[in-house]
Amino acid sequence: MKILLISANRERSPYPVFPIGLAYLAPPLAADGHELRALDLCFSADPEAAVTALLADFAPHAVVISVRNVDNVTWPGSRSYLAGVRGVVALCRGKVPTIIGGSGFSLMPAELLEHLDGDFGVVGEGEEILPELIRRLERGEDAAGLPGVVTRGSAGFAHPLPVERIGTPDRSLFAVERYRREGGMANLQTKRGCPFACVYCTYPLLEGRRVRLRPVGEIVAELKELEALHGIDYVYFVDDIFNYPPDFASELCAAMTAAGVTLNWSAFVNPGFVTPRLMEQMVAAGCDAVEYGTDSGSPAMLANLGKSFTVADIREASRVCRELGVDFAHYILFGGPGESRETVRESFALMDEVAPTAVIAMTGIRIFPGTPLHDRAVVEGMVPGNAALLEPVFYLSPQIREELRDLVTAEAMQRRNWVAPGLEINMSDAMLEAMRHFPVRGPLWKLMKRLGRSRVNPFSSR
């Protein structure tokens, strides 16, 4: 069969993200003998024209559409991506079977399949189940009952099965060089699954709680290929937590160093599993920046958010970075259960103390079905129990809901290293475009220390 793979993501802020999910699907589909073509709408000036032209020129027998995110999970400047995806599906409807998947789709699959009006949906990891779905379509057989497959009009679906053997993505169908040039880096995954219990997090829903590791040799080979074939000189590890399990992270860093991997990289890191020895290994392997999923500087809020570490861990992890000269950012989530003026100020005080390169602050927490935060929001009457939540709804602590925006804005505007995307503090789409012209690889927040005291005042246009 001829299969068209469409990446529906058009978001380019803070930088375009390579469609690694579709790249993982390419090898198993190619192994079944299918002819593949890819369409990445991230760089398309006219997405509808691009889809229409490729449907005519390639004449696929099936279309697979990947939905990375349903919205930008940013309050108060939230924007939904669903209208754009629905438009893509509409162009395919009636011409060819349309299969929708991806991390965004998998969060609310039955509701999204109906809303987007697709034919089939694949929930969770698709490397094993998508080829089986395609085989059934080829044979004209019913797809109902396949694990993780949603069909139009179905009342439910069988629970998806985790992929036991995570392979290597095939990037050859996509413009890797353009992502390197405009995004500053490539992305790479070393594991799947998250055993932690953050109350808002969807990783356990998407990948399960059991950690499944890729063979270290295959990861190193992928890094070497990115260097040799695509000229990649910076990688971001997209694992939910790079440094867990710690022994695996240590083994991988040692293998990268031994193999002579020369590119630089950054990753999302848990402060509770940072040690001087591991960070030294990371630096030796090319790490020049880390991002901490800190969420709060308040002990009470760390507990309320289900975090696995303490304020002492945050202090120690920050100290290790400073001593080794590693740029680091703390991500803070304001407005969760129990947030108050006192806990907000505790977060600002701790960030002042640990002095990161940047603080990325989000106000409000996007509520997704299946999370403990959703359960709490239902009990507290924030959302109805049967709400689809296709449009973004945010948890905002009742104790501080009315003043959260003004309080965070007033405090963040006094600090040069704070970025608050939803509030447009020290960051805007225009600034992001300008920053891409700097000769920087990796996260744009690394430039904060070079930008001085420039400001974007969120109240200037009010």
Short mmCIF file of C-alpha atoms in Angstrom, two decimals:
data_model
loop_
_atom_site.label_atom_id
_atom_site.label_comp_id
_atom_site.label_asym_id
_atom_site.label_seq_id
_atom_site.Cartn_x
_atom_site.Cartn_y
_atom_site.Cartn_z
CA MET A 1 0.00 0.00 0.00
CA LYS A 2 0.92 3.63 -0.41
CA ILE A 3 0.72 5.40 2.95
CA LEU A 4 0.88 9.13 3.50
CA LEU A 5 2.21 10.27 6.89
CA ILE A 6 1.10 13.77 7.87
CA SER A 7 2.52 15.70 10.81
CA ALA A 8 -0.26 18.12 11.70
CA ASN A 9 1.82 20.20 14.13
CA ARG A 10 2.24 23.80 12.98
CA GLU A 11 3.41 25.32 16.27
CA ARG A 12 6.84 26.94 16.00
CA SER A 13 7.00 28.60 19.42
CA PRO A 14 9.45 28.50 21.12
CA TYR A 15 10.94 26.46 18.24
CA PRO A 16 9.75 23.88 15.71
CA VAL A 17 9.85 20.30 17.02
CA PHE A 18 10.81 17.43 14.73
CA PRO A 19 7.97 14.85 14.33
CA ILE A 20 9.80 11.99 16.00
CA GLY A 21 6.59 10.00 16.55
CA LEU A 22 6.02 9.58 12.81
CA ALA A 23 9.71 8.81 12.33
CA TYR A 24 9.26 5.86 14.72
CA LEU A 25 6.36 4.56 12.61
CA ALA A 26 8.29 4.58 9.33
CA PRO A 27 10.56 1.51 9.90
CA PRO A 28 7.81 -1.01 10.80
CA LEU A 29 5.59 0.23 7.96
CA ALA A 30 8.47 0.03 5.48
CA ALA A 31 9.29 -3.47 6.77
CA ASP A 32 5.80 -4.54 5.70
CA GLY A 33 6.56 -3.37 2.18
CA HIS A 34 4.51 -0.17 2.17
CA GLU A 35 5.52 2.82 0.08
CA LEU A 36 5.75 5.86 2.35
CA ARG A 37 5.52 9.59 1.77
CA ALA A 38 5.58 12.24 4.48
CA LEU A 39 4.08 15.72 4.67
CA ASP A 40 5.27 17.99 7.48
CA LEU A 41 2.87 20.91 7.86
CA CYS A 42 5.13 22.77 10.28
CA PHE A 43 6.89 24.53 7.40
CA SER A 44 3.98 24.65 4.96
CA ALA A 45 2.87 28.11 3.85
CA ASP A 46 -0.46 26.71 2.62
CA PRO A 47 -1.27 23.46 4.46
CA GLU A 48 -4.56 22.83 2.65
CA ALA A 49 -2.94 23.21 -0.76
CA ALA A 50 -0.06 20.95 0.29
CA VAL A 51 -2.40 18.19 1.47
CA THR A 52 -4.61 18.45 -1.61
CA ALA A 53 -1.64 18.31 -3.97
CA LEU A 54 -0.07 15.28 -2.31
CA LEU A 55 -3.36 13.39 -2.19
CA ALA A 56 -3.59 13.87 -5.95
CA ASP A 57 0.06 13.24 -6.81
CA PHE A 58 0.79 10.33 -4.46
CA ALA A 59 -2.75 8.82 -4.42
CA PRO A 60 -2.26 7.04 -1.05
CA HIS A 61 -4.31 4.06 0.07
CA ALA A 62 -4.28 5.31 3.69
CA VAL A 63 -3.40 8.54 5.48
CA VAL A 64 -1.89 8.62 8.98
CA ILE A 65 -2.21 11.99 10.74
CA SER A 66 -0.12 12.66 13.86
CA VAL A 67 -1.48 15.11 16.45
CA ARG A 68 1.35 16.12 18.77
CA ASN A 69 -0.65 18.56 20.95
CA VAL A 70 -4.28 19.65 21.07
CA ASP A 71 -3.36 23.15 22.34
CA ASN A 72 -0.41 25.13 23.66
CA VAL A 73 -1.25 24.38 27.35
CA THR A 74 -0.60 28.05 28.17
CA TRP A 75 -2.83 30.30 30.28
CA PRO A 76 -4.12 32.91 29.78
CA GLY A 77 -2.89 33.02 26.18
CA SER A 78 -4.21 29.59 25.26
CA ARG A 79 -4.85 28.57 21.67
CA SER A 80 -6.30 25.34 20.32
CA TYR A 81 -4.84 23.49 17.33
CA LEU A 82 -7.90 21.35 16.62
CA ALA A 83 -9.44 23.51 13.89
CA GLY A 84 -6.30 23.09 11.80
CA VAL A 85 -6.25 19.33 12.29
CA ARG A 86 -9.95 19.05 11.52
CA GLY A 87 -9.33 20.90 8.28
CA VAL A 88 -6.65 18.38 7.27
CA VAL A 89 -8.92 15.45 8.07
CA ALA A 90 -11.74 17.03 6.05
CA LEU A 91 -9.51 17.16 2.96
CA CYS A 92 -8.90 13.40 3.24
CA ARG A 93 -12.41 12.33 4.27
CA GLY A 94 -14.16 10.14 1.72
CA LYS A 95 -11.06 9.87 -0.46
CA VAL A 96 -8.94 7.52 1.63
CA PRO A 97 -9.11 5.83 5.06
CA THR A 98 -7.84 8.32 7.65
CA ILE A 99 -6.01 7.14 10.77
CA ILE A 100 -5.32 9.64 13.57
CA GLY A 101 -2.75 9.16 16.33
CA GLY A 102 -0.03 10.91 18.28
CA SER A 103 0.42 11.99 21.89
CA GLY A 104 -2.19 14.74 21.72
CA PHE A 105 -4.79 12.47 20.17
CA SER A 106 -4.13 9.72 22.72
CA LEU A 107 -5.17 11.92 25.64
CA MET A 108 -8.85 11.98 24.57
CA PRO A 109 -9.04 9.50 21.67
CA ALA A 110 -12.74 8.68 21.42
CA GLU A 111 -13.77 12.31 21.78
CA LEU A 112 -11.13 13.53 19.35
CA LEU A 113 -11.90 10.92 16.70
CA GLU A 114 -15.51 12.05 16.73
CA HIS A 115 -14.62 15.75 16.78
CA LEU A 116 -12.05 15.45 13.99
CA ASP A 117 -14.29 13.07 12.01
CA GLY A 118 -11.56 10.54 11.23
CA ASP A 119 -12.08 6.88 10.36
CA PHE A 120 -9.71 5.23 12.84
CA GLY A 121 -7.56 6.24 15.79
CA VAL A 122 -4.45 4.66 17.32
CA VAL A 123 -3.95 5.25 21.04
CA GLY A 124 -0.47 5.35 22.54
CA GLU A 125 2.53 3.76 20.84
CA GLY A 126 1.79 2.81 17.25
CA GLU A 127 4.86 0.92 16.02
CA GLU A 128 3.28 -2.49 16.49
CA ILE A 129 -0.45 -1.91 16.25
CA LEU A 130 -0.53 0.45 13.25
CA PRO A 131 0.98 -2.12 10.84
CA GLU A 132 -1.62 -4.66 12.04
CA LEU A 133 -4.41 -2.13 11.45
CA ILE A 134 -3.09 -1.52 7.93
CA ARG A 135 -3.02 -5.28 7.27
CA ARG A 136 -6.66 -5.55 8.26
CA LEU A 137 -7.58 -2.66 6.01
CA GLU A 138 -5.74 -4.35 3.13
CA ARG A 139 -7.69 -7.57 3.72
CA GLY A 140 -10.98 -5.74 4.18
CA GLU A 141 -11.31 -7.03 7.73
CA ASP A 142 -12.91 -5.38 10.75
CA ALA A 143 -10.49 -3.36 12.90
CA ALA A 144 -12.68 -3.53 16.01
CA GLY A 145 -11.03 -5.16 19.01
CA LEU A 146 -7.44 -4.32 18.11
CA PRO A 147 -5.65 -3.05 21.25
CA GLY A 148 -5.52 0.71 21.22
CA VAL A 149 -7.55 1.13 18.02
CA VAL A 150 -10.59 3.42 18.06
CA THR A 151 -13.13 3.15 15.27
CA ARG A 152 -15.72 5.67 14.18
CA GLY A 153 -18.90 5.33 16.20
CA SER A 154 -17.46 2.82 18.66
CA ALA A 155 -18.45 3.02 22.32
CA GLY A 156 -14.94 2.24 23.52
CA PHE A 157 -11.69 0.48 22.64
CA ALA A 158 -9.37 -2.21 23.94
CA HIS A 159 -6.54 -0.93 26.13
CA PRO A 160 -3.32 -0.30 24.14
CA LEU A 161 -0.32 -2.55 24.70
CA PRO A 162 3.13 -1.05 25.37
CA VAL A 163 5.88 -1.58 22.82
CA GLU A 164 8.46 -3.82 24.44
CA ARG A 165 11.25 -3.30 21.92
CA ILE A 166 11.67 0.40 21.17
CA GLY A 167 13.38 0.72 17.81
CA THR A 168 15.24 3.53 16.03
CA PRO A 169 13.33 6.25 14.16
CA ASP A 170 13.84 6.82 10.44
CA ARG A 171 14.21 10.55 9.83
CA SER A 172 14.90 10.28 6.10
CA LEU A 173 11.35 11.27 5.13
CA PHE A 174 11.63 14.64 6.87
CA ALA A 175 13.68 17.85 6.59
CA VAL A 176 16.09 17.22 9.44
CA GLU A 177 18.39 20.02 8.33
CA ARG A 178 15.60 22.60 8.51
CA TYR A 179 14.82 21.63 12.09
CA ARG A 180 18.51 21.95 12.91
CA ARG A 181 18.67 25.36 11.25
CA GLU A 182 15.43 26.86 12.58
CA GLY A 183 15.02 24.91 15.82
CA GLY A 184 18.67 24.71 16.80
CA MET A 185 18.66 21.00 17.62
CA ALA A 186 17.42 17.49 16.93
CA ASN A 187 15.43 15.33 19.35
CA LEU A 188 16.13 11.81 20.58
CA GLN A 189 14.41 9.37 22.92
CA THR A 190 16.21 6.87 25.17
CA LYS A 191 13.29 5.34 27.09
CA ARG A 192 9.55 5.29 27.61
CA GLY A 193 7.36 5.04 30.69
CA CYS A 194 7.17 7.12 33.86
CA PRO A 195 6.83 5.65 37.38
CA PHE A 196 6.29 9.00 39.11
CA ALA A 197 3.01 10.50 40.30
CA CYS A 198 2.84 14.19 39.41
CA VAL A 199 -0.85 15.00 39.71
CA TYR A 200 -1.17 16.75 36.33
CA CYS A 201 1.15 14.63 34.20
CA THR A 202 0.01 12.65 31.15
CA TYR A 203 3.23 10.65 30.60
CA PRO A 204 1.99 7.64 32.63
CA LEU A 205 -1.22 7.71 30.57
CA LEU A 206 0.62 7.84 27.25
CA GLU A 207 3.56 5.53 27.94
CA GLY A 208 2.61 3.60 31.08
CA ARG A 209 4.36 3.58 34.43
CA ARG A 210 6.86 0.83 33.63
CA VAL A 211 10.16 2.20 32.32
CA ARG A 212 11.34 0.54 29.10
CA LEU A 213 14.92 1.29 28.09
CA ARG A 214 16.44 1.36 24.62
CA PRO A 215 19.75 -0.50 24.18
CA VAL A 216 22.58 1.94 24.86
CA GLY A 217 24.45 0.83 21.73
CA GLU A 218 21.49 1.74 19.52
CA ILE A 219 21.18 5.17 21.12
CA VAL A 220 24.86 5.90 20.56
CA ALA A 221 24.58 4.67 16.95
CA GLU A 222 21.64 7.03 16.40
CA LEU A 223 23.65 9.94 17.79
CA LYS A 224 26.58 9.14 15.52
CA GLU A 225 24.23 8.93 12.54
CA LEU A 226 22.71 12.31 13.36
CA GLU A 227 26.21 13.77 13.37
CA ALA A 228 27.45 12.05 10.22
CA LEU A 229 24.38 12.11 7.95
CA HIS A 230 22.53 15.22 9.05
CA GLY A 231 25.23 17.51 10.45
CA ILE A 232 23.46 17.65 13.83
CA ASP A 233 25.59 19.34 16.49
CA TYR A 234 22.96 19.61 19.25
CA VAL A 235 20.40 17.14 20.60
CA TYR A 236 17.58 17.41 23.11
CA PHE A 237 16.70 14.17 24.89
CA VAL A 238 12.90 14.12 24.93
CA ASP A 239 12.57 11.57 27.77
CA ASP A 240 10.26 12.78 30.51
CA ILE A 241 13.24 12.33 32.87
CA PHE A 242 16.74 11.78 31.49
CA ASN A 243 18.46 10.88 34.76
CA TYR A 244 16.11 8.09 35.82
CA PRO A 245 17.07 5.32 36.25
CA PRO A 246 20.38 6.89 37.35
CA ASP A 247 22.45 3.81 36.47
CA PHE A 248 21.11 3.86 32.92
CA ALA A 249 21.90 7.55 32.52
CA SER A 250 25.41 6.92 33.81
CA GLU A 251 25.93 3.98 31.43
CA LEU A 252 24.68 6.00 28.46
CA CYS A 253 26.93 8.96 29.21
CA ALA A 254 29.96 6.71 29.57
CA ALA A 255 29.14 5.03 26.25
CA MET A 256 28.74 8.38 24.49
CA THR A 257 32.11 9.52 25.78
CA ALA A 258 33.81 6.26 24.80
CA ALA A 259 32.29 6.42 21.30
CA GLY A 260 33.57 9.94 20.72
CA VAL A 261 30.20 11.59 20.33
CA THR A 262 31.02 15.27 19.79
CA LEU A 263 27.63 16.98 19.73
CA ASN A 264 26.26 18.93 22.69
CA TRP A 265 22.94 18.20 24.32
CA SER A 266 20.42 19.02 27.00
CA ALA A 267 17.63 17.17 28.74
CA PHE A 268 14.79 17.35 31.25
CA VAL A 269 16.14 16.26 34.63
CA ASN A 270 14.69 15.33 38.03
CA PRO A 271 16.46 17.28 40.82
CA GLY A 272 16.14 14.31 43.17
CA PHE A 273 18.48 12.12 41.13
CA VAL A 274 21.28 14.61 40.50
CA THR A 275 24.68 13.80 41.94
CA PRO A 276 28.04 15.49 41.28
CA ARG A 277 29.34 12.25 39.75
CA LEU A 278 26.43 11.84 37.32
CA MET A 279 26.51 15.50 36.30
CA GLU A 280 30.26 15.22 35.68
CA GLN A 281 29.58 12.25 33.40
CA MET A 282 26.86 14.19 31.61
CA VAL A 283 29.17 17.14 31.03
CA ALA A 284 31.95 14.84 29.78
CA ALA A 285 29.43 13.36 27.32
CA GLY A 286 28.52 16.79 25.92
CA CYS A 287 25.75 18.10 28.18
CA ASP A 288 25.82 21.90 28.45
CA ALA A 289 22.34 22.61 29.84
CA VAL A 290 19.60 20.92 31.85
CA GLU A 291 15.97 21.71 32.54
CA TYR A 292 14.51 20.87 35.93
CA GLY A 293 10.84 19.98 36.29
CA THR A 294 10.81 21.75 39.64
CA ASP A 295 7.21 23.08 39.61
CA SER A 296 7.46 24.97 42.91
CA GLY A 297 9.78 26.27 45.61
CA SER A 298 7.22 25.61 48.32
CA PRO A 299 7.44 22.34 50.31
CA ALA A 300 3.66 22.27 50.62
CA MET A 301 3.15 22.70 46.88
CA LEU A 302 5.74 20.03 46.02
CA ALA A 303 3.66 17.63 48.09
CA ASN A 304 0.37 18.81 46.58
CA LEU A 305 1.70 18.38 43.06
CA GLY A 306 2.96 14.86 43.80
CA LYS A 307 6.63 15.63 43.25
CA SER A 308 9.25 13.05 44.21
CA PHE A 309 11.88 15.48 45.54
CA THR A 310 12.34 18.19 48.17
CA VAL A 311 13.45 21.80 48.34
CA ALA A 312 16.81 20.52 49.59
CA ASP A 313 17.14 18.46 46.40
CA ILE A 314 16.43 21.56 44.31
CA ARG A 315 19.14 23.49 46.14
CA GLU A 316 21.68 20.69 45.73
CA ALA A 317 20.92 20.10 42.04
CA SER A 318 21.30 23.81 41.35
CA ARG A 319 24.58 23.94 43.26
CA VAL A 320 26.00 21.08 41.22
CA CYS A 321 25.17 22.88 37.97
CA ARG A 322 26.69 26.15 39.12
CA GLU A 323 29.92 24.49 40.22
CA LEU A 324 30.28 22.62 36.92
CA GLY A 325 29.36 25.63 34.79
CA VAL A 326 26.24 24.01 33.34
CA ASP A 327 23.40 26.31 32.26
CA PHE A 328 20.17 25.29 33.98
CA ALA A 329 16.53 26.31 34.00
CA HIS A 330 13.81 25.60 36.53
CA TYR A 331 10.24 25.15 35.29
CA ILE A 332 7.66 26.50 37.73
CA LEU A 333 3.90 25.83 37.66
CA PHE A 334 1.80 28.38 39.50
CA GLY A 335 -1.82 27.89 40.51
CA GLY A 336 -1.96 24.22 41.47
CA PRO A 337 -3.97 22.79 44.39
CA GLY A 338 -3.32 24.78 47.54
CA GLU A 339 -1.41 27.60 45.85
CA SER A 340 -1.54 30.86 47.80
CA ARG A 341 0.25 34.18 47.92
CA GLU A 342 2.65 32.66 50.45
CA THR A 343 3.54 29.64 48.31
CA VAL A 344 3.99 31.80 45.20
CA ARG A 345 6.45 33.98 47.09
CA GLU A 346 8.26 30.89 48.38
CA SER A 347 8.89 29.88 44.76
CA PHE A 348 10.25 33.30 43.85
CA ALA A 349 12.47 33.33 46.94
CA LEU A 350 13.93 29.90 46.21
CA MET A 351 14.65 30.80 42.59
CA ASP A 352 16.40 33.97 43.75
CA GLU A 353 18.51 31.82 46.05
CA VAL A 354 19.54 29.10 43.57
CA ALA A 355 20.08 31.60 40.72
CA PRO A 356 19.40 29.54 37.60
CA THR A 357 20.19 30.72 34.08
CA ALA A 358 16.44 30.98 33.50
CA VAL A 359 13.12 30.32 35.16
CA ILE A 360 10.26 29.26 32.89
CA ALA A 361 6.99 30.04 34.67
CA MET A 362 3.57 28.78 33.66
CA THR A 363 0.40 30.03 35.33
CA GLY A 364 -2.51 27.64 35.61
CA ILE A 365 -2.26 23.90 34.90
CA ARG A 366 -4.00 22.37 31.90
CA ILE A 367 -6.49 19.73 33.06
CA PHE A 368 -6.45 16.43 31.16
CA PRO A 369 -8.80 13.47 31.71
CA GLY A 370 -7.36 10.53 33.61
CA THR A 371 -5.05 12.56 35.83
CA PRO A 372 -5.43 13.03 39.60
CA LEU A 373 -5.70 16.76 38.95
CA HIS A 374 -8.76 16.11 36.79
CA ASP A 375 -10.34 14.07 39.57
CA ARG A 376 -9.74 16.91 42.01
CA ALA A 377 -11.11 19.51 39.59
CA VAL A 378 -14.31 17.46 39.24
CA VAL A 379 -14.72 17.17 43.03
CA GLU A 380 -14.14 20.91 43.41
CA GLY A 381 -16.67 21.71 40.68
CA MET A 382 -14.18 23.27 38.26
CA VAL A 383 -15.22 20.92 35.45
CA PRO A 384 -18.17 18.54 35.00
CA GLY A 385 -17.26 14.88 35.32
CA ASN A 386 -18.34 14.18 31.74
CA ALA A 387 -16.66 17.20 30.12
CA ALA A 388 -14.64 16.28 27.01
CA LEU A 389 -12.02 19.00 27.69
CA LEU A 390 -11.14 19.27 24.01
CA GLU A 391 -10.81 23.01 24.55
CA PRO A 392 -8.24 23.97 27.20
CA VAL A 393 -9.41 24.26 30.81
CA PHE A 394 -6.92 25.23 33.52
CA TYR A 395 -6.73 24.46 37.21
CA LEU A 396 -6.34 27.68 39.17
CA SER A 397 -6.23 27.45 42.96
CA PRO A 398 -9.40 29.03 44.39
CA GLN A 399 -7.24 30.71 47.05
CA ILE A 400 -5.43 32.83 44.48
CA ARG A 401 -7.38 32.53 41.24
CA GLU A 402 -8.33 36.21 41.00
CA GLU A 403 -4.88 37.62 41.73
CA LEU A 404 -2.50 34.97 40.36
CA ARG A 405 -1.87 36.69 37.04
CA ASP A 406 -1.12 40.08 38.58
CA LEU A 407 1.02 38.64 41.39
CA VAL A 408 3.22 36.52 39.12
CA THR A 409 3.54 39.35 36.63
CA ALA A 410 4.58 41.89 39.25
CA GLU A 411 7.22 39.57 40.72
CA ALA A 412 8.57 38.18 37.42
CA MET A 413 8.95 41.62 35.88
CA GLN A 414 11.50 42.44 38.58
CA ARG A 415 13.77 39.56 37.57
CA ARG A 416 15.78 39.46 34.36
CA ASN A 417 16.02 35.65 34.15
CA TRP A 418 12.28 34.89 34.32
CA VAL A 419 10.23 33.92 31.28
CA ALA A 420 6.44 33.57 31.53
CA PRO A 421 5.09 32.55 28.10
CA GLY A 422 1.39 32.93 28.86
CA LEU A 423 1.95 36.36 30.36
CA GLU A 424 4.36 37.52 27.64
CA ILE A 425 7.05 38.35 30.18
CA ASN A 426 10.51 38.46 28.59
CA MET A 427 9.15 36.39 25.72
CA SER A 428 6.97 36.99 22.69
CA ASP A 429 6.70 35.52 19.21
CA ALA A 430 8.63 38.50 17.82
CA MET A 431 11.41 38.02 20.39
CA LEU A 432 11.60 34.31 19.58
CA GLU A 433 12.01 35.04 15.89
CA ALA A 434 14.79 37.51 16.68
CA MET A 435 16.53 35.12 19.06
CA ARG A 436 16.72 32.44 16.38
CA HIS A 437 19.20 34.63 14.56
CA PHE A 438 21.67 34.28 17.41
CA PRO A 439 24.31 31.60 16.78
CA VAL A 440 22.96 29.38 19.56
CA ARG A 441 22.25 25.68 19.69
CA GLY A 442 19.86 24.17 22.18
CA PRO A 443 17.16 25.81 24.31
CA LEU A 444 16.63 29.51 23.64
CA TRP A 445 16.51 30.26 27.35
CA LYS A 446 20.30 29.86 27.38
CA LEU A 447 20.38 33.33 25.82
CA MET A 448 18.76 34.94 28.86
CA LYS A 449 22.11 35.85 30.39
CA ARG A 450 23.02 37.76 27.20
CA LEU A 451 19.80 39.76 26.85
CA GLY A 452 20.26 42.26 29.69
CA ARG A 453 17.15 43.81 31.18
CA SER A 454 14.89 43.99 28.12
CA ARG A 455 11.24 43.56 28.97
CA VAL A 456 7.92 42.80 27.37
CA ASN A 457 5.25 44.46 29.51
CA PRO A 458 2.04 42.43 29.44
CA PHE A 459 -0.05 45.38 30.56
CA SER A 460 1.16 47.82 27.90
CA SER A 461 -1.68 47.00 25.51
CA ARG A 462 -4.45 46.79 28.11
#
